[in-house]
Amino acid sequence: MSLRFVRAFSSANVLRANYGFIGLGQMGQHMARHIYAQLEPLDKLYVYDTVPEATKAFVENVTSQKPEAKSQLTALDLIPKFVTGVDSQLDFIVSMVPEGKHVKGVVSELVEAYKANPQNAATTFLDSSTIDIPTSVEVHELVKKELPSFDFIDTPVSGGVAGARKGTLSFMLSRAEHSDVSPDLVKLLNFMGSNIFPCGSRHGAGLAAKLSNNYLLAVTNLAVADSFQLAKAFDLNLQHYAKLVAVSTGKSWASVDNCPIPGVYPENSLPADVGYQGGFITKLTKKDLVLATDCAQQYDRALFLGDISKKWYLKACEREDLGTRDLAVLYEWLGELRKEGGEYVDNKTSEKFDI
């Protein structure tokens, strides 16, 4: 039986687990909400966000949905308090933060706090952020050097905000096989998602899979936007065309699950139906695309569609109204462009540029 899963017993021999969650943004708030919703009677959940209002809103939201578990939830105001401000040592601490520097900062603070307050058991750090592989490897090595019995695992996710909200995320782990994922870790990940994919034994394998996947997403999303604008130029009925693509060789997540044409799947309430609000924003797609292309260079792998795709996403993100909306908004943007000679003209801003 896993030690980390059996931190404490009640007189009735009921297992107890203690969880921490850092980062209550668009994704993290839903992931932590699912953990809270499935806490067993003796479990505890501790949460933190750099924005106090986000932490307060999270606590108010989840406790209104499950008031009977309110005493099992604690909001913390400093990262070291995941060590010093808890009833007993945490089994897992999940982080979902924007960039590698944030992951490094969070884990460095935790490591120092644990070193100053030695523990009898081990805590596992799970990072579900999408960051560069070298930084994740550096943080992993820091943990193993300073706290040899602890672990730091890259557990990035796929499924976007919708998947986080529904609890259907896919987790990618640096583990060779399913048998290498402990039962207590499986239980925690199943709180938040529906798929667990071991991607390789070397640390960073989960991130490698995530960046490869999101590179594909970024490129296909751009192609989908171009395709639907071509269909529009042909004066096709776009709702009918979208349905055709959904059962044809052009089918992809970007063309169906995140269809850029409003009204095609009203039952799914897609971002296209609400002005491309919510969802996986273009800025984050750009971030993942840049990470993928940068890491590809470090591994001496040429990405033949990487540079040209990156240029389009970088240009789109110069406009705040495009960068902060769902990536399907690129369909709308491409419809606002026209080509004059060797340059493109943005009809909305009158800007001229080349790619």
mmCIF file with all atom_site columns, N, CA, C and O in Angstrom, residues 26 276-284 316-317 319-327 329:
data_model
loop_
_atom_site.group_PDB
_atom_site.id
_atom_site.type_symbol
_atom_site.label_atom_id
_atom_site.label_alt_id
_atom_site.label_comp_id
_atom_site.label_asym_id
_atom_site.label_entity_id
_atom_site.label_seq_id
_atom_site.pdbx_PDB_ins_code
_atom_site.Cartn_x
_atom_site.Cartn_y
_atom_site.Cartn_z
_atom_site.occupancy
_atom_site.B_iso_or_equiv
_atom_site.pdbx_formal_charge
_atom_site.auth_seq_id
_atom_site.auth_comp_id
_atom_site.auth_asym_id
_atom_site.auth_atom_id
_atom_site.pdbx_PDB_model_num
ATOM 1  N N  . GLN A 1 26  ? -8.120  30.124 -15.059 1.00 0.00 ? 26  GLN A N  1
ATOM 2  C CA . GLN A 1 26  ? -9.206  29.553 -15.855 1.00 0.00 ? 26  GLN A CA 1
ATOM 3  C C  . GLN A 1 26  ? -9.231  28.033 -15.798 1.00 0.00 ? 26  GLN A C  1
ATOM 4  O O  . GLN A 1 26  ? -10.300 27.418 -15.749 1.00 0.00 ? 26  GLN A O  1
ATOM 5  N N  . TYR A 1 276 ? -16.414 34.192 -29.649 1.00 0.00 ? 276 TYR A N  1
ATOM 6  C CA . TYR A 1 276 ? -15.099 33.583 -29.405 1.00 0.00 ? 276 TYR A CA 1
ATOM 7  C C  . TYR A 1 276 ? -14.563 33.908 -28.005 1.00 0.00 ? 276 TYR A C  1
ATOM 8  O O  . TYR A 1 276 ? -13.351 33.997 -27.795 1.00 0.00 ? 276 TYR A O  1
ATOM 9  N N  . GLN A 1 277 ? -15.450 34.060 -27.060 1.00 0.00 ? 277 GLN A N  1
ATOM 10 C CA . GLN A 1 277 ? -15.041 34.303 -25.678 1.00 0.00 ? 277 GLN A CA 1
ATOM 11 C C  . GLN A 1 277 ? -14.808 32.970 -24.973 1.00 0.00 ? 277 GLN A C  1
ATOM 12 O O  . GLN A 1 277 ? -15.446 31.972 -25.280 1.00 0.00 ? 277 GLN A O  1
ATOM 13 N N  . GLY A 1 278 ? -13.912 32.995 -23.980 1.00 0.00 ? 278 GLY A N  1
ATOM 14 C CA . GLY A 1 278 ? -13.616 31.782 -23.237 1.00 0.00 ? 278 GLY A CA 1
ATOM 15 C C  . GLY A 1 278 ? -12.763 30.839 -24.055 1.00 0.00 ? 278 GLY A C  1
ATOM 16 O O  . GLY A 1 278 ? -12.125 31.223 -25.039 1.00 0.00 ? 278 GLY A O  1
ATOM 17 N N  . GLY A 1 279 ? -12.748 29.582 -23.671 1.00 0.00 ? 279 GLY A N  1
ATOM 18 C CA . GLY A 1 279 ? -11.980 28.595 -24.402 1.00 0.00 ? 279 GLY A CA 1
ATOM 19 C C  . GLY A 1 279 ? -10.486 28.760 -24.211 1.00 0.00 ? 279 GLY A C  1
ATOM 20 O O  . GLY A 1 279 ? -10.014 29.343 -23.239 1.00 0.00 ? 279 GLY A O  1
ATOM 21 N N  . PHE A 1 280 ? -9.730  28.239 -25.169 1.00 0.00 ? 280 PHE A N  1
ATOM 22 C CA . PHE A 1 280 ? -8.268  28.288 -25.132 1.00 0.00 ? 280 PHE A CA 1
ATOM 23 C C  . PHE A 1 280 ? -7.831  29.494 -25.949 1.00 0.00 ? 280 PHE A C  1
ATOM 24 O O  . PHE A 1 280 ? -7.899  29.492 -27.175 1.00 0.00 ? 280 PHE A O  1
ATOM 25 N N  . ILE A 1 281 ? -7.385  30.549 -25.283 1.00 0.00 ? 281 ILE A N  1
ATOM 26 C CA . ILE A 1 281 ? -7.169  31.818 -25.970 1.00 0.00 ? 281 ILE A CA 1
ATOM 27 C C  . ILE A 1 281 ? -5.957  31.760 -26.896 1.00 0.00 ? 281 ILE A C  1
ATOM 28 O O  . ILE A 1 281 ? -5.039  30.967 -26.713 1.00 0.00 ? 281 ILE A O  1
ATOM 29 N N  . THR A 1 282 ? -5.956  32.661 -27.863 1.00 0.00 ? 282 THR A N  1
ATOM 30 C CA . THR A 1 282 ? -4.907  32.685 -28.879 1.00 0.00 ? 282 THR A CA 1
ATOM 31 C C  . THR A 1 282 ? -3.533  32.910 -28.270 1.00 0.00 ? 282 THR A C  1
ATOM 32 O O  . THR A 1 282 ? -2.538  32.320 -28.724 1.00 0.00 ? 282 THR A O  1
ATOM 33 N N  . LYS A 1 283 ? -3.440  33.752 -27.241 1.00 0.00 ? 283 LYS A N  1
ATOM 34 C CA . LYS A 1 283 ? -2.141  34.013 -26.600 1.00 0.00 ? 283 LYS A CA 1
ATOM 35 C C  . LYS A 1 283 ? -1.535  32.736 -26.035 1.00 0.00 ? 283 LYS A C  1
ATOM 36 O O  . LYS A 1 283 ? -0.320  32.531 -26.112 1.00 0.00 ? 283 LYS A O  1
ATOM 37 N N  . LEU A 1 284 ? -2.363  31.872 -25.459 1.00 0.00 ? 284 LEU A N  1
ATOM 38 C CA . LEU A 1 284 ? -1.846  30.629 -24.908 1.00 0.00 ? 284 LEU A CA 1
ATOM 39 C C  . LEU A 1 284 ? -1.453  29.660 -26.012 1.00 0.00 ? 284 LEU A C  1
ATOM 40 O O  . LEU A 1 284 ? -0.485  28.903 -25.875 1.00 0.00 ? 284 LEU A O  1
ATOM 41 N N  . ALA A 1 316 ? -1.169  37.871 -34.959 1.00 0.00 ? 316 ALA A N  1
ATOM 42 C CA . ALA A 1 316 ? -2.533  37.931 -34.425 1.00 0.00 ? 316 ALA A CA 1
ATOM 43 C C  . ALA A 1 316 ? -2.540  38.477 -33.006 1.00 0.00 ? 316 ALA A C  1
ATOM 44 O O  . ALA A 1 316 ? -3.416  39.272 -32.634 1.00 0.00 ? 316 ALA A O  1
ATOM 45 N N  . CYS A 1 317 ? -1.556  38.074 -32.213 1.00 0.00 ? 317 CYS A N  1
ATOM 46 C CA . CYS A 1 317 ? -1.536  38.474 -30.804 1.00 0.00 ? 317 CYS A CA 1
ATOM 47 C C  . CYS A 1 317 ? -1.100  39.920 -30.593 1.00 0.00 ? 317 CYS A C  1
ATOM 48 O O  . CYS A 1 317 ? -1.124  40.416 -29.458 1.00 0.00 ? 317 CYS A O  1
ATOM 49 N N  . ARG A 1 319 ? -2.880  42.172 -31.717 1.00 0.00 ? 319 ARG A N  1
ATOM 50 C CA . ARG A 1 319 ? -4.200  42.740 -31.461 1.00 0.00 ? 319 ARG A CA 1
ATOM 51 C C  . ARG A 1 319 ? -4.789  42.112 -30.202 1.00 0.00 ? 319 ARG A C  1
ATOM 52 O O  . ARG A 1 319 ? -4.976  40.900 -30.135 1.00 0.00 ? 319 ARG A O  1
ATOM 53 N N  . GLU A 1 320 ? -5.054  42.915 -29.214 1.00 0.00 ? 320 GLU A N  1
ATOM 54 C CA . GLU A 1 320 ? -5.560  42.419 -27.937 1.00 0.00 ? 320 GLU A CA 1
ATOM 55 C C  . GLU A 1 320 ? -6.887  41.679 -28.110 1.00 0.00 ? 320 GLU A C  1
ATOM 56 O O  . GLU A 1 320 ? -7.146  40.683 -27.436 1.00 0.00 ? 320 GLU A O  1
ATOM 57 N N  . ASP A 1 321 ? -7.731  42.163 -29.031 1.00 0.00 ? 321 ASP A N  1
ATOM 58 C CA . ASP A 1 321 ? -9.039  41.534 -29.206 1.00 0.00 ? 321 ASP A CA 1
ATOM 59 C C  . ASP A 1 321 ? -8.933  40.143 -29.817 1.00 0.00 ? 321 ASP A C  1
ATOM 60 O O  . ASP A 1 321 ? -9.862  39.339 -29.704 1.00 0.00 ? 321 ASP A O  1
ATOM 61 N N  . LEU A 1 322 ? -7.806  39.846 -30.455 1.00 0.00 ? 322 LEU A N  1
ATOM 62 C CA . LEU A 1 322 ? -7.580  38.506 -30.990 1.00 0.00 ? 322 LEU A CA 1
ATOM 63 C C  . LEU A 1 322 ? -6.842  37.637 -29.974 1.00 0.00 ? 322 LEU A C  1
ATOM 64 O O  . LEU A 1 322 ? -7.178  36.477 -29.777 1.00 0.00 ? 322 LEU A O  1
ATOM 65 N N  . GLY A 1 323 ? -5.847  38.210 -29.323 1.00 0.00 ? 323 GLY A N  1
ATOM 66 C CA . GLY A 1 323 ? -5.018  37.445 -28.394 1.00 0.00 ? 323 GLY A CA 1
ATOM 67 C C  . GLY A 1 323 ? -5.755  36.942 -27.179 1.00 0.00 ? 323 GLY A C  1
ATOM 68 O O  . GLY A 1 323 ? -5.412  35.900 -26.623 1.00 0.00 ? 323 GLY A O  1
ATOM 69 N N  . THR A 1 324 ? -6.778  37.676 -26.747 1.00 0.00 ? 324 THR A N  1
ATOM 70 C CA . THR A 1 324 ? -7.484  37.314 -25.516 1.00 0.00 ? 324 THR A CA 1
ATOM 71 C C  . THR A 1 324 ? -8.785  36.554 -25.767 1.00 0.00 ? 324 THR A C  1
ATOM 72 O O  . THR A 1 324 ? -9.547  36.325 -24.842 1.00 0.00 ? 324 THR A O  1
ATOM 73 N N  . ARG A 1 325 ? -9.035  36.181 -27.009 1.00 0.00 ? 325 ARG A N  1
ATOM 74 C CA . ARG A 1 325 ? -10.215 35.367 -27.317 1.00 0.00 ? 325 ARG A CA 1
ATOM 75 C C  . ARG A 1 325 ? -9.783  33.972 -27.772 1.00 0.00 ? 325 ARG A C  1
ATOM 76 O O  . ARG A 1 325 ? -8.622  33.720 -28.061 1.00 0.00 ? 325 ARG A O  1
ATOM 77 N N  . ASP A 1 326 ? -10.751 33.071 -27.830 1.00 0.00 ? 326 ASP A N  1
ATOM 78 C CA . ASP A 1 326 ? -10.475 31.691 -28.203 1.00 0.00 ? 326 ASP A CA 1
ATOM 79 C C  . ASP A 1 326 ? -9.752  31.620 -29.546 1.00 0.00 ? 326 ASP A C  1
ATOM 80 O O  . ASP A 1 326 ? -9.989  32.426 -30.448 1.00 0.00 ? 326 ASP A O  1
ATOM 81 N N  . LEU A 1 327 ? -8.880  30.624 -29.685 1.00 0.00 ? 327 LEU A N  1
ATOM 82 C CA . LEU A 1 327 ? -8.052  30.516 -30.894 1.00 0.00 ? 327 LEU A CA 1
ATOM 83 C C  . LEU A 1 327 ? -8.867  30.385 -32.177 1.00 0.00 ? 327 LEU A C  1
ATOM 84 O O  . LEU A 1 327 ? -8.368  30.690 -33.273 1.00 0.00 ? 327 LEU A O  1
ATOM 85 N N  . VAL A 1 329 ? -10.914 32.333 -33.179 1.00 0.00 ? 329 VAL A N  1
ATOM 86 C CA . VAL A 1 329 ? -11.096 33.690 -33.698 1.00 0.00 ? 329 VAL A CA 1
ATOM 87 C C  . VAL A 1 329 ? -10.193 33.956 -34.899 1.00 0.00 ? 329 VAL A C  1
ATOM 88 O O  . VAL A 1 329 ? -10.416 34.924 -35.641 1.00 0.00 ? 329 VAL A O  1
#
